N, CA, C and O atoms as a GROMACS GRO file, in nm:
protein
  472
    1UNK      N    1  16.643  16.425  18.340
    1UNK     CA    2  16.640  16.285  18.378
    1UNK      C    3  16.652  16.276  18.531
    1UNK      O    4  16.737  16.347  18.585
    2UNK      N    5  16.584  16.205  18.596
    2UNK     CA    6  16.608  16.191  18.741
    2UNK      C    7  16.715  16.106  18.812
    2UNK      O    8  16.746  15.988  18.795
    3UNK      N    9  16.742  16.162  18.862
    3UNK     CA   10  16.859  15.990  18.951
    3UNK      C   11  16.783  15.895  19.011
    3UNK      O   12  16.671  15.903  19.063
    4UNK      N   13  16.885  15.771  18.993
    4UNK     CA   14  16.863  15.690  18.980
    4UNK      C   15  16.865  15.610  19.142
    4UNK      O   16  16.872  15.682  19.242
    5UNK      N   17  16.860  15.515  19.150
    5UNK     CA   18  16.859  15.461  19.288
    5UNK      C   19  16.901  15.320  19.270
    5UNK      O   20  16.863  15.288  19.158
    6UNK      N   21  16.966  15.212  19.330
    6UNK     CA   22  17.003  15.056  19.305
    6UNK      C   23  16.852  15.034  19.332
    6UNK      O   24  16.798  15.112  19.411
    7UNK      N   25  16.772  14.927  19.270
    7UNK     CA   26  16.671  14.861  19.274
    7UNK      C   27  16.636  14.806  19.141
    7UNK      O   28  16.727  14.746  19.083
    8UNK      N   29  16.538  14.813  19.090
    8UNK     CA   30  16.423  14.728  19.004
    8UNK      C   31  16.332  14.832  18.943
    8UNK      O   32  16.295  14.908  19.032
    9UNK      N   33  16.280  14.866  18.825
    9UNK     CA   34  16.217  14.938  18.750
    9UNK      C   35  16.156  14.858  18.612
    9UNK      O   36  16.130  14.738  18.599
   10UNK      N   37  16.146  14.936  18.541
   10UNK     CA   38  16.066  14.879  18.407
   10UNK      C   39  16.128  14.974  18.321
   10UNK      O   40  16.139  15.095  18.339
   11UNK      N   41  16.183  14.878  18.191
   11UNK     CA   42  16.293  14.985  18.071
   11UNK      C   43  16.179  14.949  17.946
   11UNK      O   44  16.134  14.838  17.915
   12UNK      N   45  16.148  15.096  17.880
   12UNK     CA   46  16.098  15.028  17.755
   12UNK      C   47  16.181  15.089  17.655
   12UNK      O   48  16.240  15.196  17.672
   13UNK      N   49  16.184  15.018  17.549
   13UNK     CA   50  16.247  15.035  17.430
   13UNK      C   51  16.117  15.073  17.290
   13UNK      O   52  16.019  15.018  17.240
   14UNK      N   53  16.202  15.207  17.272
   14UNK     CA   54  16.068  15.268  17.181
   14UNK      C   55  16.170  15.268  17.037
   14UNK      O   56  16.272  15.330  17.008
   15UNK      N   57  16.097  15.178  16.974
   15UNK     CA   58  16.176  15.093  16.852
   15UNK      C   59  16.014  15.116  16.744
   15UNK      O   60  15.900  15.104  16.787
   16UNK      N   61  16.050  15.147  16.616
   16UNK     CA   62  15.985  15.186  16.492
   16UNK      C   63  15.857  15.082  16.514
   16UNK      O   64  15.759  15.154  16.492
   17UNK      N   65  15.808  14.953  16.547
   17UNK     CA   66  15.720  14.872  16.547
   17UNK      C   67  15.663  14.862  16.677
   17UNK      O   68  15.612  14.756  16.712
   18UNK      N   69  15.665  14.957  16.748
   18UNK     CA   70  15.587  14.966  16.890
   18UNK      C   71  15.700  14.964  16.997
   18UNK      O   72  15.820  14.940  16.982
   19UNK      N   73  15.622  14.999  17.122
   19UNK     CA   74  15.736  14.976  17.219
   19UNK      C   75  15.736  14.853  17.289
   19UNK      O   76  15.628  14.797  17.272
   20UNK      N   77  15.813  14.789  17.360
   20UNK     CA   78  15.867  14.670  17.433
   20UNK      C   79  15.905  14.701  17.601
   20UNK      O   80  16.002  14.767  17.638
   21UNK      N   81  15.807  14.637  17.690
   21UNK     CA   82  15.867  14.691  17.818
   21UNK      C   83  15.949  14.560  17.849
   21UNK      O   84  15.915  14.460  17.787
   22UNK      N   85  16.071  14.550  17.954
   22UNK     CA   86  16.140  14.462  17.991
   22UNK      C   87  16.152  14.486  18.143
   22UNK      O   88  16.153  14.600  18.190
   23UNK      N   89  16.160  14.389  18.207
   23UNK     CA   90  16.198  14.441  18.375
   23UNK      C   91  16.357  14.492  18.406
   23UNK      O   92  16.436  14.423  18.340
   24UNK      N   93  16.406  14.566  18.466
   24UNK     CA   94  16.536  14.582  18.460
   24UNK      C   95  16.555  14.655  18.635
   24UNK      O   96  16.489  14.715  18.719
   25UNK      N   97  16.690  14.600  18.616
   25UNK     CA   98  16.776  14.609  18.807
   25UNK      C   99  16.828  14.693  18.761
   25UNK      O  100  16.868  14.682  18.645
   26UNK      N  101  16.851  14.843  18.855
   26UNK     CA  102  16.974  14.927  18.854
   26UNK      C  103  17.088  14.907  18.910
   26UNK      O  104  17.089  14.828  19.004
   27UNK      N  105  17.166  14.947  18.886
   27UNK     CA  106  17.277  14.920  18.980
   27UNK      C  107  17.379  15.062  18.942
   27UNK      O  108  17.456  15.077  18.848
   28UNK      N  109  17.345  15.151  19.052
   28UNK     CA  110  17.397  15.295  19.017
   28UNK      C  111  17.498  15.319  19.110
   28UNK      O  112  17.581  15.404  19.081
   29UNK      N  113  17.507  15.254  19.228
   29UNK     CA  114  17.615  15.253  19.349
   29UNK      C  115  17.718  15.195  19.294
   29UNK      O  116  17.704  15.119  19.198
   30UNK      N  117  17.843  15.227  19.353
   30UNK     CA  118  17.994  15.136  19.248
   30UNK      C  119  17.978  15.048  19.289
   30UNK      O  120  18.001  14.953  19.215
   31UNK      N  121  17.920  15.010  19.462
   31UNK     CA  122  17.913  14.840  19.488
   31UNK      C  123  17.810  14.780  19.410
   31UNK      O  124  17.851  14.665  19.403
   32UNK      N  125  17.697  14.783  19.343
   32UNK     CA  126  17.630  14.759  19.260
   32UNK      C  127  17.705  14.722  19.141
   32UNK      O  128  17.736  14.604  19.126
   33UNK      N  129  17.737  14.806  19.059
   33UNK     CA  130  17.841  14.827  18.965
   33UNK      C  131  17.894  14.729  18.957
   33UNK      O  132  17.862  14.637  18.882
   34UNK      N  133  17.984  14.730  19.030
   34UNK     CA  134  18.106  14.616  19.076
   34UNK      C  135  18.080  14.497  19.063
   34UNK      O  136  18.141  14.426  18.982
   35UNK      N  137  17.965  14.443  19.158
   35UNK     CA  138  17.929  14.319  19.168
   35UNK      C  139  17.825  14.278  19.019
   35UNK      O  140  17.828  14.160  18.984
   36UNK      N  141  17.713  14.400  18.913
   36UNK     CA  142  17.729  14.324  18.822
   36UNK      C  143  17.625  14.219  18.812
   36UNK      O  144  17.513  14.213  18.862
   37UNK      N  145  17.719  14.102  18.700
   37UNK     CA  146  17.633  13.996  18.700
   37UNK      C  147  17.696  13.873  18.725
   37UNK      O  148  17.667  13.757  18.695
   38UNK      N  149  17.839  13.954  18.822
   38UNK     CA  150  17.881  13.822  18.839
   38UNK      C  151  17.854  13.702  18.962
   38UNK      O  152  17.855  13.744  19.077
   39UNK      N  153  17.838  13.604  18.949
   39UNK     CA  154  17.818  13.505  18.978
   39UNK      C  155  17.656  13.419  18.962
   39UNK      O  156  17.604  13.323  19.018
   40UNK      N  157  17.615  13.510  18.856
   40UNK     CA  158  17.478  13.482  18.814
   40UNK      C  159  17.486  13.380  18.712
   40UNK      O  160  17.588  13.368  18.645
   41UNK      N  161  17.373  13.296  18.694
   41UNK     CA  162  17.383  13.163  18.626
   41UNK      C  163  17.261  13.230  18.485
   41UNK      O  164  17.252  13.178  18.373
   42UNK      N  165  17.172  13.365  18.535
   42UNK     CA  166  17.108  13.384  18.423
   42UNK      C  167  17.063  13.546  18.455
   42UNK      O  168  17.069  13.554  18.578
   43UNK      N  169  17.036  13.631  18.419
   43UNK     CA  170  16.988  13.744  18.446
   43UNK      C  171  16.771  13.723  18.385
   43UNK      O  172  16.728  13.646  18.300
   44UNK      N  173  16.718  13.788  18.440
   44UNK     CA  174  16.601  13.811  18.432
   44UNK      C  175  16.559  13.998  18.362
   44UNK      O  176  16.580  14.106  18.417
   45UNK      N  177  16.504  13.973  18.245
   45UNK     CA  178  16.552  14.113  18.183
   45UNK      C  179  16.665  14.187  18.156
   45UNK      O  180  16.738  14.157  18.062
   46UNK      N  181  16.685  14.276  18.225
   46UNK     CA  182  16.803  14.334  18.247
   46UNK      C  183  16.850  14.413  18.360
   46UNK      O  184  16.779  14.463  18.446
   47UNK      N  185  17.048  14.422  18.346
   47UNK     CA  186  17.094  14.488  18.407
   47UNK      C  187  17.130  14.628  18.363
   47UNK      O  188  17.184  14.622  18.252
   48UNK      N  189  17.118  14.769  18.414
   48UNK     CA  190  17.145  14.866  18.413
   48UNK      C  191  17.275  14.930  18.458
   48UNK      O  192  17.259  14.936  18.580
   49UNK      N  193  17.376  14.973  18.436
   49UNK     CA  194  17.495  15.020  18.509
   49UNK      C  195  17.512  15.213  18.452
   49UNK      O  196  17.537  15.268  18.345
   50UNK      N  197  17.491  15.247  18.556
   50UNK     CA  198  17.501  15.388  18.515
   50UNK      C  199  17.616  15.477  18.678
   50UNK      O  200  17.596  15.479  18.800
   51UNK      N  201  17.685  15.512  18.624
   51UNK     CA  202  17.754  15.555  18.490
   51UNK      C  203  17.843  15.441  18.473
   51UNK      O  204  17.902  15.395  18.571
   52UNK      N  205  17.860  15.383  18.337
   52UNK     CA  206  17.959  15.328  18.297
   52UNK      C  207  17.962  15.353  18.140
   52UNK      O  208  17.862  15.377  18.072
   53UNK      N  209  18.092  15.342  18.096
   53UNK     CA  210  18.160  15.325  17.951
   53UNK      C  211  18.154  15.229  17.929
   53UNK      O  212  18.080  15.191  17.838
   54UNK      N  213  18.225  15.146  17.999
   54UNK     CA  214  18.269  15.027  17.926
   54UNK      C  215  18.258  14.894  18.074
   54UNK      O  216  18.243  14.924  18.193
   55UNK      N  217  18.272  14.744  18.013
   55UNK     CA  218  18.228  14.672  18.109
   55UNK      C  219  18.341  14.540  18.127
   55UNK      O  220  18.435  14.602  18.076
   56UNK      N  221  18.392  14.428  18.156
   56UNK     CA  222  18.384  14.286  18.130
   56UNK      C  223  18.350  14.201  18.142
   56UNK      O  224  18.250  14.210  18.212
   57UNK      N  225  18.376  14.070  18.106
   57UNK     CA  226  18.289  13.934  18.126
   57UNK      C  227  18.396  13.862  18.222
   57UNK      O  228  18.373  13.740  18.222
   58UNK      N  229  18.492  13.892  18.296
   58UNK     CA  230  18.571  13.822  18.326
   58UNK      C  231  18.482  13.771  18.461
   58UNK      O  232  18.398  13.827  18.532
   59UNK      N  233  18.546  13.627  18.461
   59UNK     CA  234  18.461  13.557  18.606
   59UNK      C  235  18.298  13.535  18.593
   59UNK      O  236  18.219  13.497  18.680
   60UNK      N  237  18.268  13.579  18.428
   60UNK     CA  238  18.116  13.509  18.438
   60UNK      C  239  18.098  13.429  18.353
   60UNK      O  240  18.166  13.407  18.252
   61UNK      N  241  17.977  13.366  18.400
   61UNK     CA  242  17.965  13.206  18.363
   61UNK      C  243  17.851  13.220  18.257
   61UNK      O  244  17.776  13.123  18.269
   62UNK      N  245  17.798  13.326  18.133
   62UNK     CA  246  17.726  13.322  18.048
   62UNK      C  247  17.768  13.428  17.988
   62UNK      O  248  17.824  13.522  18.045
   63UNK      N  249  17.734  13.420  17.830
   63UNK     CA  250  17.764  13.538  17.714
   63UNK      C  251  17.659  13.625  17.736
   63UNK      O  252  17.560  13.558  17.764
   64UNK      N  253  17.634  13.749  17.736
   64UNK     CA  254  17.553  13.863  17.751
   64UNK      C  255  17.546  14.002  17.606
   64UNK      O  256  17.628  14.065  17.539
   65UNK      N  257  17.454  13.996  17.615
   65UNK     CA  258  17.454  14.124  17.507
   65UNK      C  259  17.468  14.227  17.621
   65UNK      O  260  17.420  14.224  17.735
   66UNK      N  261  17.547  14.321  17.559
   66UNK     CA  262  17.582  14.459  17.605
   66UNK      C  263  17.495  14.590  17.500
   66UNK      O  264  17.469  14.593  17.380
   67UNK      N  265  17.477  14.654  17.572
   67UNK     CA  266  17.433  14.816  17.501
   67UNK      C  267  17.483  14.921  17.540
   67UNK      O  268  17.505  14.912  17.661
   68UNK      N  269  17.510  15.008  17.502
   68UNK     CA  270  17.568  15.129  17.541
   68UNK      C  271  17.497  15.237  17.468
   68UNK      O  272  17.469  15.262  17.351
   69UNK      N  273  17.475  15.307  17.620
   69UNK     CA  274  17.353  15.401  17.620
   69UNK      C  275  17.412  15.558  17.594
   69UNK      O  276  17.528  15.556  17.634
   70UNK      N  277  17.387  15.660  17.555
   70UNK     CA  278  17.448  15.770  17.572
   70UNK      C  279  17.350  15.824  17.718
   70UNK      O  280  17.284  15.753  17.794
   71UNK      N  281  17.373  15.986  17.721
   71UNK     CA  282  17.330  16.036  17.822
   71UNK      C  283  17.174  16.080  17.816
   71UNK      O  284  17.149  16.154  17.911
   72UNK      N  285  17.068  16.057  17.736
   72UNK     CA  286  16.978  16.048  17.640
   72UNK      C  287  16.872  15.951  17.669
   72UNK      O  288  16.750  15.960  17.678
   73UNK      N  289  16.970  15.838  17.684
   73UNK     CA  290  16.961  15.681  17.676
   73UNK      C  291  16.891  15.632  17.544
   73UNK      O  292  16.800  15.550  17.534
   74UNK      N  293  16.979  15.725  17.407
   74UNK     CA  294  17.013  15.621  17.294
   74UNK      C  295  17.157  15.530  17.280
   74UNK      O  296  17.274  15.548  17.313
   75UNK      N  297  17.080  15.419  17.210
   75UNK     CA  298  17.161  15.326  17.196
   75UNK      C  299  17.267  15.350  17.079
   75UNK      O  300  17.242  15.369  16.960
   76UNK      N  301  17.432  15.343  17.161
   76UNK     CA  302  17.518  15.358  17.039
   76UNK      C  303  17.559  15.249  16.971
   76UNK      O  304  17.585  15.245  16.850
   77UNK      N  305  17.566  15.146  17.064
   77UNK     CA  306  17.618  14.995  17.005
   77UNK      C  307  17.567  14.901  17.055
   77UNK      O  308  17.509  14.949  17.153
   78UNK      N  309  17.551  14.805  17.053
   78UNK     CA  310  17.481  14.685  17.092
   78UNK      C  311  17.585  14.522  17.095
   78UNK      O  312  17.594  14.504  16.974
   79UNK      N  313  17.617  14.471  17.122
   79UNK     CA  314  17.775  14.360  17.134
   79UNK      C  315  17.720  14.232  17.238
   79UNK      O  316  17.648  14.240  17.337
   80UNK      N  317  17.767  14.146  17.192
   80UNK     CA  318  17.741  14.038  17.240
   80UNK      C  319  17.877  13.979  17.272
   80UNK      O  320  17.944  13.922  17.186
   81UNK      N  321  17.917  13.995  17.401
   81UNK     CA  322  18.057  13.922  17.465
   81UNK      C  323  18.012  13.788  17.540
   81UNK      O  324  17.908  13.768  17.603
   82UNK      N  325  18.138  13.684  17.510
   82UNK     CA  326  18.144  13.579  17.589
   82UNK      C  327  18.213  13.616  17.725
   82UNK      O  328  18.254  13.728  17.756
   83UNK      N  329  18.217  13.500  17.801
   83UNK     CA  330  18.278  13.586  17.948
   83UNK      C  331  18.447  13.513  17.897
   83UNK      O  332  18.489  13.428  17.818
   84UNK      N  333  18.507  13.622  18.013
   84UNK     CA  334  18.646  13.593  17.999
   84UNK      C  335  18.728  13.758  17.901
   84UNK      O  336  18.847  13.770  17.872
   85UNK      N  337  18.620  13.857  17.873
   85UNK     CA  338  18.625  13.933  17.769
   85UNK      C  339  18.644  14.067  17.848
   85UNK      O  340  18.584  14.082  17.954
   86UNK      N  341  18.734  14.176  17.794
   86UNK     CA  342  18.694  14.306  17.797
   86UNK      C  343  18.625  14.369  17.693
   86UNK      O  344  18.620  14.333  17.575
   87UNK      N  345  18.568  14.470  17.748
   87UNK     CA  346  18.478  14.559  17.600
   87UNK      C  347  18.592  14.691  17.599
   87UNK      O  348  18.674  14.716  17.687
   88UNK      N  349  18.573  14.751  17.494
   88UNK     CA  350  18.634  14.862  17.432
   88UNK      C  351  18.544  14.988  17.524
   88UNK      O  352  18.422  14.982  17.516
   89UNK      N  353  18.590  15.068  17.584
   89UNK     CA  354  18.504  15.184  17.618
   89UNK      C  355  18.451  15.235  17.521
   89UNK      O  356  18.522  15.216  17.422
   90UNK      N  357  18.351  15.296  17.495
   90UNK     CA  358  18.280  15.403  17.424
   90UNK      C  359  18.250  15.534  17.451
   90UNK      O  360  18.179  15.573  17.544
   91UNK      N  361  18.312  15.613  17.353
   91UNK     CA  362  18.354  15.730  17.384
   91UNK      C  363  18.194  15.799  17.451
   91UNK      O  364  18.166  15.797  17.571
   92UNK      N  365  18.135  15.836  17.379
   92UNK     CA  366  18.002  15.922  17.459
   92UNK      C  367  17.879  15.827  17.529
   92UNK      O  368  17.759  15.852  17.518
   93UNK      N  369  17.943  15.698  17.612
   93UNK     CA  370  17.878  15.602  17.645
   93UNK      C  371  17.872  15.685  17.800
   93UNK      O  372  17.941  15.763  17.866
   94UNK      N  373  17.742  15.614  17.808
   94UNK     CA  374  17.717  15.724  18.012
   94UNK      C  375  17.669  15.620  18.080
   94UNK      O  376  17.666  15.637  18.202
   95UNK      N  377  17.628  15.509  18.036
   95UNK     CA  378  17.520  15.416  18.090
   95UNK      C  379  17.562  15.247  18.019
   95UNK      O  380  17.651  15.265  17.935
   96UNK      N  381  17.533  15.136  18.027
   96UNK     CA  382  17.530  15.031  17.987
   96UNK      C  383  17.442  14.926  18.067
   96UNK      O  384  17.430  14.913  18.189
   97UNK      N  385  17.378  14.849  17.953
   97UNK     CA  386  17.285  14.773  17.970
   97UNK      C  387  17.316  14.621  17.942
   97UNK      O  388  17.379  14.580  17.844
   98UNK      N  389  17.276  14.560  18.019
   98UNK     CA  390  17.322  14.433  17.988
   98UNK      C  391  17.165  14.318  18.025
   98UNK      O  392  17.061  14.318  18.092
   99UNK      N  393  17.233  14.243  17.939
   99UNK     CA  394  17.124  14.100  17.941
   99UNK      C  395  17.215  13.961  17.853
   99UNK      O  396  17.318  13.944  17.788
  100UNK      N  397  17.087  13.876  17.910
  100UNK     CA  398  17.181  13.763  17.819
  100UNK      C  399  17.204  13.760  17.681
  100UNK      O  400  17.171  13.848  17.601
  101UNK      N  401  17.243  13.689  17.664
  101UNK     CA  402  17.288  13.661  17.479
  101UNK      C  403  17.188  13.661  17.391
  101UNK      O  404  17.128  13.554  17.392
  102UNK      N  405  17.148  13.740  17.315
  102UNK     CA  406  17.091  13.705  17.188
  102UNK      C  407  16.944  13.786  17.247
  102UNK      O  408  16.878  13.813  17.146
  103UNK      N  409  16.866  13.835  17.378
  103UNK     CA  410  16.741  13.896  17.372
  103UNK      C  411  16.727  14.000  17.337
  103UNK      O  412  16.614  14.035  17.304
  104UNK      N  413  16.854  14.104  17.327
  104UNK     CA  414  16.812  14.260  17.284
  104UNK      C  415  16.799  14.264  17.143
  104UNK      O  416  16.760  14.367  17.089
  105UNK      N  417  16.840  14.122  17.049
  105UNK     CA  418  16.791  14.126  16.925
  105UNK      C  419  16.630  14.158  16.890
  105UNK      O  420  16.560  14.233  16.821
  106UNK      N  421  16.620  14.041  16.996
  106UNK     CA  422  16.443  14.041  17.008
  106UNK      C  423  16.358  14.079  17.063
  106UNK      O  424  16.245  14.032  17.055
  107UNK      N  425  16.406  14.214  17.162
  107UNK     CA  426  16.350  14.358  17.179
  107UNK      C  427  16.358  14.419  17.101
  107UNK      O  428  16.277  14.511  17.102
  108UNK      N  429  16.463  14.414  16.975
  108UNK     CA  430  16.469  14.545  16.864
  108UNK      C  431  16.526  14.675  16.919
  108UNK      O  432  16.485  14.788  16.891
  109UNK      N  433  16.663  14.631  17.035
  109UNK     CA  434  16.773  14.709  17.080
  109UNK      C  435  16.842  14.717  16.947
  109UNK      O  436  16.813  14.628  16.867
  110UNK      N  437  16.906  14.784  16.920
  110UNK     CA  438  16.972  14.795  16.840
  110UNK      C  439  17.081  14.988  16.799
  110UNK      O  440  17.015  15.085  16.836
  111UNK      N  441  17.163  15.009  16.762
  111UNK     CA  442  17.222  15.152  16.698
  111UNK      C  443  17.119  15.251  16.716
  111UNK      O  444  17.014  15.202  16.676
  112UNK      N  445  17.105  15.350  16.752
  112UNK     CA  446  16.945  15.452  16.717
  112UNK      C  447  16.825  15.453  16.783
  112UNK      O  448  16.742  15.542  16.770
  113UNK      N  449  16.811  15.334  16.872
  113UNK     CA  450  16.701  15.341  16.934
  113UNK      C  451  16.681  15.360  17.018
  113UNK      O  452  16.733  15.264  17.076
  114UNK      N  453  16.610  15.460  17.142
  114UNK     CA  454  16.578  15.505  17.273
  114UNK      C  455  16.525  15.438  17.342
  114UNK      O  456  16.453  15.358  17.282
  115UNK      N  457  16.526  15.428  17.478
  115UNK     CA  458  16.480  15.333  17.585
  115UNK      C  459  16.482  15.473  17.707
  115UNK      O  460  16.514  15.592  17.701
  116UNK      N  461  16.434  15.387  17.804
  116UNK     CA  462  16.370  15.503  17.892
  116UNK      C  463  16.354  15.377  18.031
  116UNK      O  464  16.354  15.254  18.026
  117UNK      N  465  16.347  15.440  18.110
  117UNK     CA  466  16.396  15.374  18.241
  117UNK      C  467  16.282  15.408  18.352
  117UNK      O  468  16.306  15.516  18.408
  118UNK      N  469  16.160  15.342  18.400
  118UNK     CA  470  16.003  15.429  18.449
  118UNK      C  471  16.046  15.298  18.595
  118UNK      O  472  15.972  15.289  18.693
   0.00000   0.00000   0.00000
């Protein structure tokens, strides 16, 4: 896998009924990291955080689906937090993905499925 860089890429999700590309921001620097999605009123695709386990919603102003990627970048869990929330770390989590509420349903993110980061 190559490293990564803070910017903008294209994630597809290769799910049993075809694949799905989405636009997605990295954010691989801890100041990246850090800052997140907070003070955002909506995200556009998605956010990327690598390396991370685990994440919170505290100080943001929308519910987000979370994913947690292994080192692979299969998906171990998939969670939908309101803000104000911590998440549980995940043990062989290397990466986490985030977007708003309710779209990684309708990418067909889900337990098992691989995504890839171009």
């Amino acid at each position: 896998m190559a490293r990564w860089r803070d910017g903008h890429g294209m994630l597809t999700v290769h799910r049993p009924g075809g694949e799905v590309c989405v636009p997605v921001e990295l954010a691989v620097s801890y100041r990246a990291r850090t800052r997140g999605l907070l003070g955002r009123d909506a995200v556009e695709g998605a956010l990327l955080l690598s390396p991370a386990a685990s994440v919170h919603t505290f100080g943001m102003r929308m519910a987000i689906d979370v994913a947690y990627l292994d080192r692979s970048l299969r998906v171990l869990a998939v969670r939908t937090m309101v803000p104000g929330r911590l998440g549980l770390p995940r043990l062989r989590s290397r990466h986490v993905l985030e977007a708003g509420a309710g779209v990684m349903a309708g990418w067909g993110l889900v337990a098992g499925v691989s995504v890839s980061v171009g």
